[in-house]
mmCIF file of C-alpha atoms in Angstrom:
data_model
loop_
_atom_site.group_PDB
_atom_site.id
_atom_site.type_symbol
_atom_site.label_atom_id
_atom_site.label_comp_id
_atom_site.label_asym_id
_atom_site.label_seq_id
_atom_site.Cartn_x
_atom_site.Cartn_y
_atom_site.Cartn_z
ATOM 1 C CA UNK A 1 -34.487 -137.826 25.061
ATOM 2 C CA UNK A 2 -33.113 -135.867 21.926
ATOM 3 C CA UNK A 3 -31.530 -132.813 22.713
ATOM 4 C CA UNK A 4 -30.366 -131.979 19.057
ATOM 5 C CA UNK A 5 -30.790 -128.439 17.734
ATOM 6 C CA UNK A 6 -32.018 -128.109 14.121
ATOM 7 C CA UNK A 7 -31.177 -124.402 14.067
ATOM 8 C CA UNK A 8 -27.158 -125.457 14.203
ATOM 9 C CA UNK A 9 -27.833 -128.063 11.178
ATOM 10 C CA UNK A 10 -29.743 -125.071 9.255
ATOM 11 C CA UNK A 11 -27.102 -122.806 9.889
ATOM 12 C CA UNK A 12 -24.299 -125.072 8.451
ATOM 13 C CA UNK A 13 -26.135 -126.195 5.496
ATOM 14 C CA UNK A 14 -26.482 -122.296 4.916
ATOM 15 C CA UNK A 15 -22.997 -121.727 4.717
ATOM 16 C CA UNK A 16 -22.301 -123.960 1.280
ATOM 17 C CA UNK A 17 -25.510 -122.675 0.040
ATOM 18 C CA UNK A 18 -24.014 -119.109 0.336
ATOM 19 C CA UNK A 19 -20.916 -120.090 -1.522
ATOM 20 C CA UNK A 20 -22.614 -121.777 -4.355
ATOM 21 C CA UNK A 21 -24.699 -118.354 -4.631
ATOM 22 C CA UNK A 22 -22.255 -115.816 -4.644
ATOM 23 C CA UNK A 23 -20.064 -117.902 -6.923
ATOM 24 C CA UNK A 24 -22.968 -118.570 -9.063
ATOM 25 C CA UNK A 25 -23.047 -114.662 -9.368
ATOM 26 C CA UNK A 26 -19.880 -113.969 -9.599
ATOM 27 C CA UNK A 27 -19.562 -116.398 -13.168
ATOM 28 C CA UNK A 28 -23.108 -116.020 -14.363
ATOM 29 C CA UNK A 29 -25.016 -112.827 -13.402
ATOM 30 C CA UNK A 30 -23.195 -110.892 -16.247
ATOM 31 C CA UNK A 31 -25.027 -112.816 -18.955
ATOM 32 C CA UNK A 32 -28.657 -111.520 -17.148
ATOM 33 C CA UNK A 33 -27.703 -108.017 -16.139
ATOM 34 C CA UNK A 34 -24.817 -105.895 -17.440
ATOM 35 C CA UNK A 35 -23.167 -102.145 -17.903
ATOM 36 C CA UNK A 36 -21.700 -100.965 -20.959
ATOM 37 C CA UNK A 37 -20.766 -97.882 -22.214
ATOM 38 C CA UNK A 38 -23.005 -96.428 -25.007
ATOM 39 C CA UNK A 39 -22.012 -93.653 -27.358
ATOM 40 C CA UNK A 40 -24.250 -90.840 -25.152
ATOM 41 C CA UNK A 41 -24.604 -92.876 -21.944
ATOM 42 C CA UNK A 42 -23.848 -95.539 -19.360
ATOM 43 C CA UNK A 43 -26.495 -98.152 -20.289
ATOM 44 C CA UNK A 44 -27.760 -101.016 -17.879
ATOM 45 C CA UNK A 45 -29.078 -103.896 -20.041
ATOM 46 C CA UNK A 46 -30.409 -107.176 -19.668
ATOM 47 C CA UNK A 47 -29.829 -110.286 -21.601
ATOM 48 C CA UNK A 48 -26.600 -108.370 -23.547
ATOM 49 C CA UNK A 49 -29.440 -106.591 -25.556
ATOM 50 C CA UNK A 50 -32.452 -104.713 -24.225
ATOM 51 C CA UNK A 51 -31.385 -101.494 -22.250
ATOM 52 C CA UNK A 52 -33.658 -100.764 -19.049
ATOM 53 C CA UNK A 53 -31.902 -97.672 -17.675
ATOM 54 C CA UNK A 54 -29.184 -95.384 -19.119
ATOM 55 C CA UNK A 55 -27.450 -92.334 -17.456
ATOM 56 C CA UNK A 56 -26.785 -89.886 -20.104
ATOM 57 C CA UNK A 57 -23.083 -88.404 -19.934
ATOM 58 C CA UNK A 58 -23.688 -85.067 -19.630
ATOM 59 C CA UNK A 59 -25.039 -86.093 -15.914
ATOM 60 C CA UNK A 60 -21.791 -87.683 -14.752
ATOM 61 C CA UNK A 61 -19.377 -85.363 -13.220
ATOM 62 C CA UNK A 62 -16.557 -87.719 -12.386
ATOM 63 C CA UNK A 63 -16.037 -91.348 -11.710
ATOM 64 C CA UNK A 64 -13.991 -93.386 -9.806
ATOM 65 C CA UNK A 65 -12.371 -96.930 -9.222
ATOM 66 C CA UNK A 66 -13.161 -98.191 -5.918
ATOM 67 C CA UNK A 67 -11.851 -101.319 -3.801
ATOM 68 C CA UNK A 68 -14.196 -104.028 -2.491
ATOM 69 C CA UNK A 69 -14.098 -102.041 1.184
ATOM 70 C CA UNK A 70 -14.485 -98.755 -0.180
ATOM 71 C CA UNK A 71 -17.942 -99.934 -2.077
ATOM 72 C CA UNK A 72 -19.126 -101.764 0.842
ATOM 73 C CA UNK A 73 -18.854 -98.668 3.077
ATOM 74 C CA UNK A 74 -20.108 -96.190 0.244
ATOM 75 C CA UNK A 75 -23.590 -94.315 0.447
ATOM 76 C CA UNK A 76 -24.841 -95.085 -2.818
ATOM 77 C CA UNK A 77 -26.938 -97.237 -5.210
ATOM 78 C CA UNK A 78 -25.283 -100.688 -5.977
ATOM 79 C CA UNK A 79 -26.055 -101.789 -9.527
ATOM 80 C CA UNK A 80 -23.421 -104.625 -8.554
ATOM 81 C CA UNK A 81 -24.074 -108.150 -11.061
ATOM 82 C CA UNK A 82 -20.176 -109.112 -10.113
ATOM 83 C CA UNK A 83 -19.874 -109.298 -6.039
ATOM 84 C CA UNK A 84 -16.078 -109.259 -6.313
ATOM 85 C CA UNK A 85 -15.419 -107.719 -9.431
ATOM 86 C CA UNK A 86 -13.915 -104.105 -10.184
ATOM 87 C CA UNK A 87 -16.310 -101.347 -8.751
ATOM 88 C CA UNK A 88 -16.759 -98.056 -10.307
ATOM 89 C CA UNK A 89 -18.589 -95.201 -8.825
ATOM 90 C CA UNK A 90 -20.240 -92.418 -10.990
ATOM 91 C CA UNK A 91 -21.274 -89.168 -9.494
ATOM 92 C CA UNK A 92 -24.314 -87.385 -11.333
ATOM 93 C CA UNK A 93 -24.989 -83.950 -10.960
ATOM 94 C CA UNK A 94 -28.776 -84.718 -10.781
ATOM 95 C CA UNK A 95 -31.327 -87.300 -10.363
ATOM 96 C CA UNK A 96 -32.448 -89.222 -7.321
ATOM 97 C CA UNK A 97 -29.611 -91.462 -7.263
ATOM 98 C CA UNK A 98 -26.536 -89.049 -7.030
ATOM 99 C CA UNK A 99 -23.897 -92.047 -6.527
ATOM 100 C CA UNK A 100 -24.140 -95.307 -8.280
ATOM 101 C CA UNK A 101 -21.678 -98.152 -8.329
ATOM 102 C CA UNK A 102 -21.326 -100.261 -11.164
ATOM 103 C CA UNK A 103 -19.202 -103.192 -12.056
ATOM 104 C CA UNK A 104 -18.389 -103.398 -15.545
ATOM 105 C CA UNK A 105 -16.227 -106.033 -17.077
ATOM 106 C CA UNK A 106 -13.159 -104.237 -16.947
ATOM 107 C CA UNK A 107 -12.949 -101.303 -14.929
ATOM 108 C CA UNK A 108 -9.898 -100.144 -16.219
ATOM 109 C CA UNK A 109 -11.028 -100.170 -20.234
ATOM 110 C CA UNK A 110 -14.233 -98.617 -19.027
ATOM 111 C CA UNK A 111 -12.681 -96.026 -17.401
ATOM 112 C CA UNK A 112 -10.170 -95.459 -19.983
ATOM 113 C CA UNK A 113 -12.908 -95.230 -22.727
ATOM 114 C CA UNK A 114 -15.071 -92.767 -20.758
ATOM 115 C CA UNK A 115 -12.402 -90.620 -20.153
ATOM 116 C CA UNK A 116 -11.735 -90.627 -24.238
ATOM 117 C CA UNK A 117 -15.391 -90.188 -24.976
ATOM 118 C CA UNK A 118 -15.486 -87.214 -22.584
ATOM 119 C CA UNK A 119 -12.434 -85.565 -24.198
ATOM 120 C CA UNK A 120 -13.887 -85.827 -27.514
ATOM 121 C CA UNK A 121 -17.124 -83.986 -26.341
ATOM 122 C CA UNK A 122 -15.651 -81.091 -24.191
#
């Protein structure tokens, strides 16, 4: 009589698959979709070329860098393409999604460039 449980084997097989999935997302997802700072908006692009959504700069009231745990417990839409990358929270003054979490390639450079653009338009 065989008393082996296939659920345990399935669960154990899912652990390395999860590691491969999250590792692949961290390494390759920024080639599919990315966030960049355009001339007048924060742009969400696919394939490094096509803008699919943009948040105009005048709609953004403030922004802040977040840690992994702050991002995990923040009520916001997560447009994260780097699961363990640097997080930036954008606060909007209008729209359906008032808080948007993004993961730019370099959060410090993104925030500094955004501050410089904000200073030139104000």
